[in-house]
PDB file of C-alpha atoms in Angstrom:
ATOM      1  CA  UNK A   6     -23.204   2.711  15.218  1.00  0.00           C
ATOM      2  CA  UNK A   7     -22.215   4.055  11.883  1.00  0.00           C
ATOM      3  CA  UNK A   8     -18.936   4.900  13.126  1.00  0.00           C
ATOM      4  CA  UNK A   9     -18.318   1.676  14.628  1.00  0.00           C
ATOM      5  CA  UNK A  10     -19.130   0.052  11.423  1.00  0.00           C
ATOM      6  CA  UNK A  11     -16.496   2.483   9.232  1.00  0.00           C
ATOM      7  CA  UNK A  12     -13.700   1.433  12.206  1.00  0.00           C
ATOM      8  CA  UNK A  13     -14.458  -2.491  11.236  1.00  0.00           C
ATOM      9  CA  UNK A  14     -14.833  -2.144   7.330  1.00  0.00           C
ATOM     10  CA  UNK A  15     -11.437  -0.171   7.223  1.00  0.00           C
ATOM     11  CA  UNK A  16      -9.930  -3.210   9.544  1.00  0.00           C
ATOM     12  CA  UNK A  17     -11.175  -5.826   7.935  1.00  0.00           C
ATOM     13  CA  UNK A  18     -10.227  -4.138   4.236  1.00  0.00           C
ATOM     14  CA  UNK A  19      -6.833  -3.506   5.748  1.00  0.00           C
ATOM     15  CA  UNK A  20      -6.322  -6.961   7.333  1.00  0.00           C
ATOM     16  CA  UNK A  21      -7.583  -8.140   3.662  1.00  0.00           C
ATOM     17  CA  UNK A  22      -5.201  -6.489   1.682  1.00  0.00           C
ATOM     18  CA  UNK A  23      -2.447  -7.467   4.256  1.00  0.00           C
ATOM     19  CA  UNK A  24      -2.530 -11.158   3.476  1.00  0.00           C
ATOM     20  CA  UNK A  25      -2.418 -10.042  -0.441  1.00  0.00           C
ATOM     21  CA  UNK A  26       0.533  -8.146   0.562  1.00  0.00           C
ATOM     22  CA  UNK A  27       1.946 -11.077   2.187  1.00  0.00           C
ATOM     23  CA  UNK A  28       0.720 -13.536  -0.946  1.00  0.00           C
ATOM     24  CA  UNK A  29       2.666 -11.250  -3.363  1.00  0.00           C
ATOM     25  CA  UNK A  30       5.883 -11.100  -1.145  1.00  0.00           C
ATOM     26  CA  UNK A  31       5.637 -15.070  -0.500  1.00  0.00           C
ATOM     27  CA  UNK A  32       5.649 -15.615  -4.163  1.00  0.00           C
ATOM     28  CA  UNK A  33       8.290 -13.357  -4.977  1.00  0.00           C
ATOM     29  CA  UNK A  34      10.202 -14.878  -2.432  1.00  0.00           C
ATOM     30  CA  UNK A  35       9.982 -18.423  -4.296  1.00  0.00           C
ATOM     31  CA  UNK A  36      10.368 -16.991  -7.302  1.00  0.00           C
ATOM     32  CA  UNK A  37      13.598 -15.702  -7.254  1.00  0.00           C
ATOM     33  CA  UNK A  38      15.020 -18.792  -5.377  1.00  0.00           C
ATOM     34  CA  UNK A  39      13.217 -21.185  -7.709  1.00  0.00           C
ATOM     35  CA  UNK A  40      15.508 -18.942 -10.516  1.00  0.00           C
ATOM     36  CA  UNK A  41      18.673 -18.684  -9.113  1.00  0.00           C
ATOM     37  CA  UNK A  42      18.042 -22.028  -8.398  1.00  0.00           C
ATOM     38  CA  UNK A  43      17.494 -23.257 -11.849  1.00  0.00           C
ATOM     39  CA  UNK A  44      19.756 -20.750 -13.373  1.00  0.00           C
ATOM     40  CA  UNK A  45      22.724 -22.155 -11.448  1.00  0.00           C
ATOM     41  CA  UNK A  46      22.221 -26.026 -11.386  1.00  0.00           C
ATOM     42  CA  UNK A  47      20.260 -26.175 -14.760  1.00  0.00           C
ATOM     43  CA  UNK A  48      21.605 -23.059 -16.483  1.00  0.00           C
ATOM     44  CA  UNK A  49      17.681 -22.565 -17.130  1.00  0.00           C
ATOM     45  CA  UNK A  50      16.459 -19.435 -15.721  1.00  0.00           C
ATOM     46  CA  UNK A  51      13.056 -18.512 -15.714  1.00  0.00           C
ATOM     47  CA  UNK A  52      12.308 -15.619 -18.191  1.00  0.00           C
ATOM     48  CA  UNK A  53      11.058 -12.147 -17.107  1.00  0.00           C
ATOM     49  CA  UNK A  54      11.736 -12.937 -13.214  1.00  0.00           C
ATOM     50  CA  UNK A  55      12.828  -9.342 -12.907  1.00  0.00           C
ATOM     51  CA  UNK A  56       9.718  -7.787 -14.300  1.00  0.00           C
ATOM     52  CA  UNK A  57       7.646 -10.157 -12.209  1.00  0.00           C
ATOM     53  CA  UNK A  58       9.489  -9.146  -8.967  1.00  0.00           C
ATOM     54  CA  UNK A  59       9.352  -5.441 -10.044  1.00  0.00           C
ATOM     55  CA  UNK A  60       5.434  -5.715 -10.198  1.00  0.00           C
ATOM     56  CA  UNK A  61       5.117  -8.066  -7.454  1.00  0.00           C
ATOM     57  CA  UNK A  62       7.319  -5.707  -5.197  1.00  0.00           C
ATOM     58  CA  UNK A  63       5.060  -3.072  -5.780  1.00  0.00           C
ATOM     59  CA  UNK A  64       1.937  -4.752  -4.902  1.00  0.00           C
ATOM     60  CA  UNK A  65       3.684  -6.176  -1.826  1.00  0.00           C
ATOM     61  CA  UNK A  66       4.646  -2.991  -0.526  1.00  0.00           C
ATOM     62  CA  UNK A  67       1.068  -0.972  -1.830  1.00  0.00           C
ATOM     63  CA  UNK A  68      -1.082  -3.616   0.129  1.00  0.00           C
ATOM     64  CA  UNK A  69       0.892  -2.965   3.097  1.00  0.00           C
ATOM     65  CA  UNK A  70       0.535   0.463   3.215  1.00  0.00           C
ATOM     66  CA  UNK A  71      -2.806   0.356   4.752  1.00  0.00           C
ATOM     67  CA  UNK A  72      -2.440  -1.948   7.778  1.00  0.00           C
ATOM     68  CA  UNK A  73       0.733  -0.240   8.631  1.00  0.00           C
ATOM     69  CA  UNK A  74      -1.013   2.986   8.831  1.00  0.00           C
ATOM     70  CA  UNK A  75      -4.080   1.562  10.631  1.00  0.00           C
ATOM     71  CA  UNK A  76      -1.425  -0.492  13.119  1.00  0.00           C
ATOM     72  CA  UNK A  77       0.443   2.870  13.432  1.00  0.00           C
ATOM     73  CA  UNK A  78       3.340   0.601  12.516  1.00  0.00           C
ATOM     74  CA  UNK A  79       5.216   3.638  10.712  1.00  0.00           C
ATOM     75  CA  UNK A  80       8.120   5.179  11.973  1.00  0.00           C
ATOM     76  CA  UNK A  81       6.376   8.388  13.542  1.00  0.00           C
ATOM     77  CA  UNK A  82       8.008  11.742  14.858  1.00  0.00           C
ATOM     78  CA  UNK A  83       6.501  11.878  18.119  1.00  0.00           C
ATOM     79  CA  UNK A  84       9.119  13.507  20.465  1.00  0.00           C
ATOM     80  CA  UNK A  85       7.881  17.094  19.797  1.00  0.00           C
ATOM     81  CA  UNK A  86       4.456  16.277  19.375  1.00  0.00           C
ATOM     82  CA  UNK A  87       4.087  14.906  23.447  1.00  0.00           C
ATOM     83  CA  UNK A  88       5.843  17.955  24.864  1.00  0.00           C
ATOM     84  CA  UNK A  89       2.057  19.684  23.995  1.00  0.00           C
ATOM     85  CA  UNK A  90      -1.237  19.310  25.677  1.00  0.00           C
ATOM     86  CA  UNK A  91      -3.843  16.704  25.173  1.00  0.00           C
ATOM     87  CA  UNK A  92      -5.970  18.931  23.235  1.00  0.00           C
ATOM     88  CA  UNK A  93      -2.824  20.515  20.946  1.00  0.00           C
ATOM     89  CA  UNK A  94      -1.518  16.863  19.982  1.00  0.00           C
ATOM     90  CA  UNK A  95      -5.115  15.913  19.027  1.00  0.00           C
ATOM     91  CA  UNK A  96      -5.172  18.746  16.614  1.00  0.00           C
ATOM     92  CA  UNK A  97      -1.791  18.353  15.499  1.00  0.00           C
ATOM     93  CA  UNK A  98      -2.388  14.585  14.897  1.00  0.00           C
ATOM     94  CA  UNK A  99      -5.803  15.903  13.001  1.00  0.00           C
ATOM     95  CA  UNK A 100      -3.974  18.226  10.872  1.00  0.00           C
ATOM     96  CA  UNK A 101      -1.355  15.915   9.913  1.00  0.00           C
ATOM     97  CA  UNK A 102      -4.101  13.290   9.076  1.00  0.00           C
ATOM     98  CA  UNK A 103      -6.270  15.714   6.747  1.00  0.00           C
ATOM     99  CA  UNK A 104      -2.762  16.607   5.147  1.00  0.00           C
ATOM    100  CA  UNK A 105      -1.808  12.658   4.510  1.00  0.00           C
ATOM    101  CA  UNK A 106      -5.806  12.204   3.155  1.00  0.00           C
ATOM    102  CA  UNK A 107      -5.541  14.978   0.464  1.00  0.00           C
ATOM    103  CA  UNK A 108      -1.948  13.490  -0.723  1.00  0.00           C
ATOM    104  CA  UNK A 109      -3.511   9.961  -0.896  1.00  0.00           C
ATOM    105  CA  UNK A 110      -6.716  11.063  -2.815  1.00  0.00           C
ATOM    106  CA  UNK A 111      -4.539  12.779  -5.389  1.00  0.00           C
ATOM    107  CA  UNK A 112      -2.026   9.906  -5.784  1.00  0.00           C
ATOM    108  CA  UNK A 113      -5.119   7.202  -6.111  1.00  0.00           C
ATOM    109  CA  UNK A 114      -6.806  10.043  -8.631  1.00  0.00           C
ATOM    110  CA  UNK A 115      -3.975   9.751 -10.541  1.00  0.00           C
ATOM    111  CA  UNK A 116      -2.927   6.503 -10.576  1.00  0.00           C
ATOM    112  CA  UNK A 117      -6.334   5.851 -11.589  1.00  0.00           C
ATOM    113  CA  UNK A 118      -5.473   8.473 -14.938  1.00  0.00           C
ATOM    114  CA  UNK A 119      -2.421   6.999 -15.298  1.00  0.00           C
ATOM    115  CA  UNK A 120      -3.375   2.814 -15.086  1.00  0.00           C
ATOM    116  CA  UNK A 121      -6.476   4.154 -18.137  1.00  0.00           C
ATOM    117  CA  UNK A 122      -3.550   5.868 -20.206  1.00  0.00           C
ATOM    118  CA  UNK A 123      -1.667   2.192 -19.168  1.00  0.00           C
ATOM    119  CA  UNK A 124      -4.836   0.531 -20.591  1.00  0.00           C
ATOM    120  CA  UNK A 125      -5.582   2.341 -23.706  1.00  0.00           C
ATOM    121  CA  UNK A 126      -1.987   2.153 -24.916  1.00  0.00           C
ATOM    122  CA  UNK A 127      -1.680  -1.617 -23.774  1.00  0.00           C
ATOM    123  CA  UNK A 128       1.173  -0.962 -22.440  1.00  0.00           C
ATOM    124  CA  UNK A 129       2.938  -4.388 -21.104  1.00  0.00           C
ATOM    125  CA  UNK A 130       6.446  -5.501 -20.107  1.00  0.00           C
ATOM    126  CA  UNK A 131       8.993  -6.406 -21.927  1.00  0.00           C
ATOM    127  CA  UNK A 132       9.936 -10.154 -21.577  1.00  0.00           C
ATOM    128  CA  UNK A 133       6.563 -11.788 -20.214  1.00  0.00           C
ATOM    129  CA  UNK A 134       4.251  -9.144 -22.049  1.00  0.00           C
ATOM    130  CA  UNK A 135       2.577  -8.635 -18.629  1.00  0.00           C
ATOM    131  CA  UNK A 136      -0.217  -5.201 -18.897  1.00  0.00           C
ATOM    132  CA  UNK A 137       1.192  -2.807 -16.114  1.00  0.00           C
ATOM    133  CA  UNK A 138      -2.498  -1.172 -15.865  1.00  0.00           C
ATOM    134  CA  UNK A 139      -3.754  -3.625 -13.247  1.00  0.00           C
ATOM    135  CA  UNK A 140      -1.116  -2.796 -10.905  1.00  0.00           C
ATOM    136  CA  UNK A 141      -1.627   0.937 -11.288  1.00  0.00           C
ATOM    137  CA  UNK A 142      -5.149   0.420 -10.621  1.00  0.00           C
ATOM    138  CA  UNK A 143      -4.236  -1.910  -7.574  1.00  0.00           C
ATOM    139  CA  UNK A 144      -2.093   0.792  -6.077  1.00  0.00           C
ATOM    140  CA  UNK A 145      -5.054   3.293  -6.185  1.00  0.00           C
ATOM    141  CA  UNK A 146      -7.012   1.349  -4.567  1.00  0.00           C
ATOM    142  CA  UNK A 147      -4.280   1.056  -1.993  1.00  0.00           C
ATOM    143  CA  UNK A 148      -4.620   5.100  -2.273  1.00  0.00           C
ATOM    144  CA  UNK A 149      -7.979   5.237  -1.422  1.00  0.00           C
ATOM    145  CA  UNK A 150      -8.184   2.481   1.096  1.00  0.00           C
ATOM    146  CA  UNK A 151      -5.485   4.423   3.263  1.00  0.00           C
ATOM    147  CA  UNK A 152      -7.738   7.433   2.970  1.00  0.00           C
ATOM    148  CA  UNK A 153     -10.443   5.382   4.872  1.00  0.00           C
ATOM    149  CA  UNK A 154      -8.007   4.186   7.549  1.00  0.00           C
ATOM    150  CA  UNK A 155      -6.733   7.888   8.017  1.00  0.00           C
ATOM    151  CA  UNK A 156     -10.562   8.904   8.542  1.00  0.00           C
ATOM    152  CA  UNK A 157     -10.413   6.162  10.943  1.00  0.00           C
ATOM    153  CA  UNK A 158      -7.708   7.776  12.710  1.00  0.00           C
ATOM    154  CA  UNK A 159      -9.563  11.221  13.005  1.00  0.00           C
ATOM    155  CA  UNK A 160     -12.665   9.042  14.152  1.00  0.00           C
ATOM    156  CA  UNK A 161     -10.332   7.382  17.088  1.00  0.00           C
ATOM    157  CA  UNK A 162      -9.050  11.120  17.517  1.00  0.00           C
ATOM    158  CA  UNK A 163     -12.272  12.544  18.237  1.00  0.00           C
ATOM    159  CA  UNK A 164     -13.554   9.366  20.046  1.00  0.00           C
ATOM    160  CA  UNK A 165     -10.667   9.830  22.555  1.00  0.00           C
ATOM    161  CA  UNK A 166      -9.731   6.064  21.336  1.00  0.00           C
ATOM    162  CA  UNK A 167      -6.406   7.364  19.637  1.00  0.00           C
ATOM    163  CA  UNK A 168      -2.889   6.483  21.608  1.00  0.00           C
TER     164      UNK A 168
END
């Protein structure tokens, strides 16, 4: 049903934006040996390699965000939780996943604000001239994308599915 197809879009976008997670840290990766390699046998290293890691370190860790959430892969305080009933941890985990939702909406909201300011002022970085608004815009979407896996997670809750 409907909810069945919400479980496997939020999967699917998560799994998604985990290999563009993995892309960005791969090339980050290279990057910096490819410039500490040049830098020390060729005294040539390549310009604005800080910058570039910067941004790509955000991405990297923004596109993570929602298959770690959606894997539960998060360290979790769950000692206290367990010591309730069924029904009390179920609300609990409910609670805390409303509370998580409203924090993610406003940080996507905002980053969304914030990457148009980022746009309109053409803001870019300083060596490579790279706009910043694209990332700002990436991370919302990595905002609102969590939002749907947290839903997912009250789904699961109320399906009994959620361990």
């Amino acid at each position: 049903g409907a909810m069945g197809a919400i479980l496997w879009i939020a999967e699917k976008l998560s799994k998604l934006m985990s290999v563009i997670s993995g892309a960005a840290l791969t090339f980050i990766m290279l990057l910096t040996v490819c410039d500490v390699f040049l830098r020390y046998f060729f005294d040539r290293p390549i310009i604005g390699t800080f910058e570039i890691v910067g941004l790509g370190g955000a991405v990297a860790i923004g596109f993570a965000l929602p298959i770690t959430s959606w894997m539960r892969g998060h360290i979790f305080v769950d000692f206290f939780v367990v010591k309730f009933p069924k029904a009390v941890q179920g609300l609990i985990n409910i609670i805390t996943r409303l509370v998580s939702i409203g924090l993610f909406y406003l940080i996507g909201h905002n980053l969304i604000k914030y990457g148009y300011d980022l746009y309109k002022s053409g803001e870019v970085s300083l060596t490579r001239q790279i706009p910043f608004y694209p990332v700002a815009y990436g991370m919302a979407v990595c905002s609102f994308i969590l939002c749907l896996v947290l839903i997912c997670d009250i789904i699961k809750i109320f399906g009994g599915q959620y361990e």
